[in-house]
Amino acid sequence: MTKANKATMMAISLEQFARPDQSSSMLLGHDLKTLRVPVTWTTMKTSKTVLKALFAGADGTDTSTSAEYDDYGLRRLVQDLASIATRHTAFVPEQLRDVLADDDDFECGDSAFGPNIYNQDYWGGGRKTTTPPPPLSGQRQGQGHGEEDIDDNNNTMILQELNQLRDIINNTVRCQDLGRSEAAWNDKVHSRMLDLGTKLVEESVQAENITRAKIAGPFIPDGPASILSSSGAASAFCGVVDGTGVGGSSFSSSAIPAKLVDYALALQFSDPENSLSRRLVQFVATQSRKASSAIASSSRATRPSQQPPLLQPSGSGDPIISSSSAGDGTGAASLPTFHMFNQTPYRPLVYAPAGVFIETKVEGGSLDEGRLQLGLWVSAWFKRVSMFGGLVSDAPQAGGQVGGQGSSLPLPIIPLALVKSDAWEVFFARQSSTLLSYSSSSTSFARARARAQAQAREDEPRIDIIGPLKIGGTGDLASAYQLLLALRRLSFWVQDRSGFCGWVEQVVGM
């Protein structure tokens, strides 16, 4: 395609973007693919192809078998979630077998019941362990004989949980019948489900509602200059110098949706004296000081009489995010520009690394819009953490890394949940220079591998979001238990020192 044709098509796309009556489903995928680091959603048909897409290299070999490779528990996580999604592992407490036998709202086979499903070591393929679940130590093994036989001291939580799930299901039905808003769904259904899903690790992992969180100026995803320099769509993309004062063209903050994602599963320790919690505070402060020094040097060299755009001086010497770039209504404007681990100055996430992001939609909501929101959010997250010194990323970074280069610590794969009404799906976002997408239809694996090799030779950095795994929902009791186990598995991964928490420890130098 000639440059003239590309320019014409770009102009047409921008003109369509500005039309209020244009279908968003025709535009949102295009928007993400035009980022400087393109974001591509790849839909796989089976859990097997999800695993291949995530862990097979361009030559078709399994990258996770390398002795030097550390996937931070991601392969195990994906395998376990796939087992839950296909119901190949137990997901209902064994003690409820007889309790639910005559329940008209519950329909599942015997294989759905397991004795130790709350145990962190019990995952995949119906594997049994002899270690009791953490909150139910001392519980009886074997089958129960009805509600009256469940031990009051050790198993009360199981009955409470059953009642809570029934309430959530009833709320789901009411939300559907009344056509409630996304905010109402979040309040009455999703927040309650997430609270249950993180209960076993609540001292270290929180399901944080982040509907008010916005992307800080320095981490807004970069867009292509050909789009950003166009004046044909005032409401679409426009060029701004991001809050670092050192890099490239970006979406303006006005081009980013007012609300991006709904929840994050974040490392958030209840004990302020926790060693990792204290180290995170020190690490974020150090990153902020290094960034401030680099920005000040760049500013003096290029524009000695001006402050960097979107920055305001503070008494500490650190640049401050202006209200135009922060603006989340939480007092984030008082934080230095880089004074955050994640990509947002939203206070609950400043020192709380987020390992899972969740976007919710009502029945009539647009999944394409949800993909756009998650895509922008995770793109900004990768952009932010790529700036930590010692992280290796295939993607270009505006202004370079903050704090140095040369280490081999990779970026992690990040789970993303997309929820529509009562149904939950999980995808996985990875940043690399290779498109790892394999078709599960008529195209053979060998042909797909050859295509991936050709794409890899182009050496174009990108973010691939691969999935889905259907992990249950809140529409019926069996699906709710399935979802509950999946959320617990995700929360265990976030707090696991061989999972996301382990990656964070390496980043901060513990």
Short mmCIF file of C-alpha atoms in Angstrom, two decimals, residues 111 319 437:
data_model
loop_
_atom_site.label_atom_id
_atom_site.label_comp_id
_atom_site.label_asym_id
_atom_site.label_seq_id
_atom_site.Cartn_x
_atom_site.Cartn_y
_atom_site.Cartn_z
CA SER A 111 -17.09 -34.71 39.89
CA PRO A 319 7.40 17.71 39.52
CA SER A 437 -1.48 -16.30 17.63
#
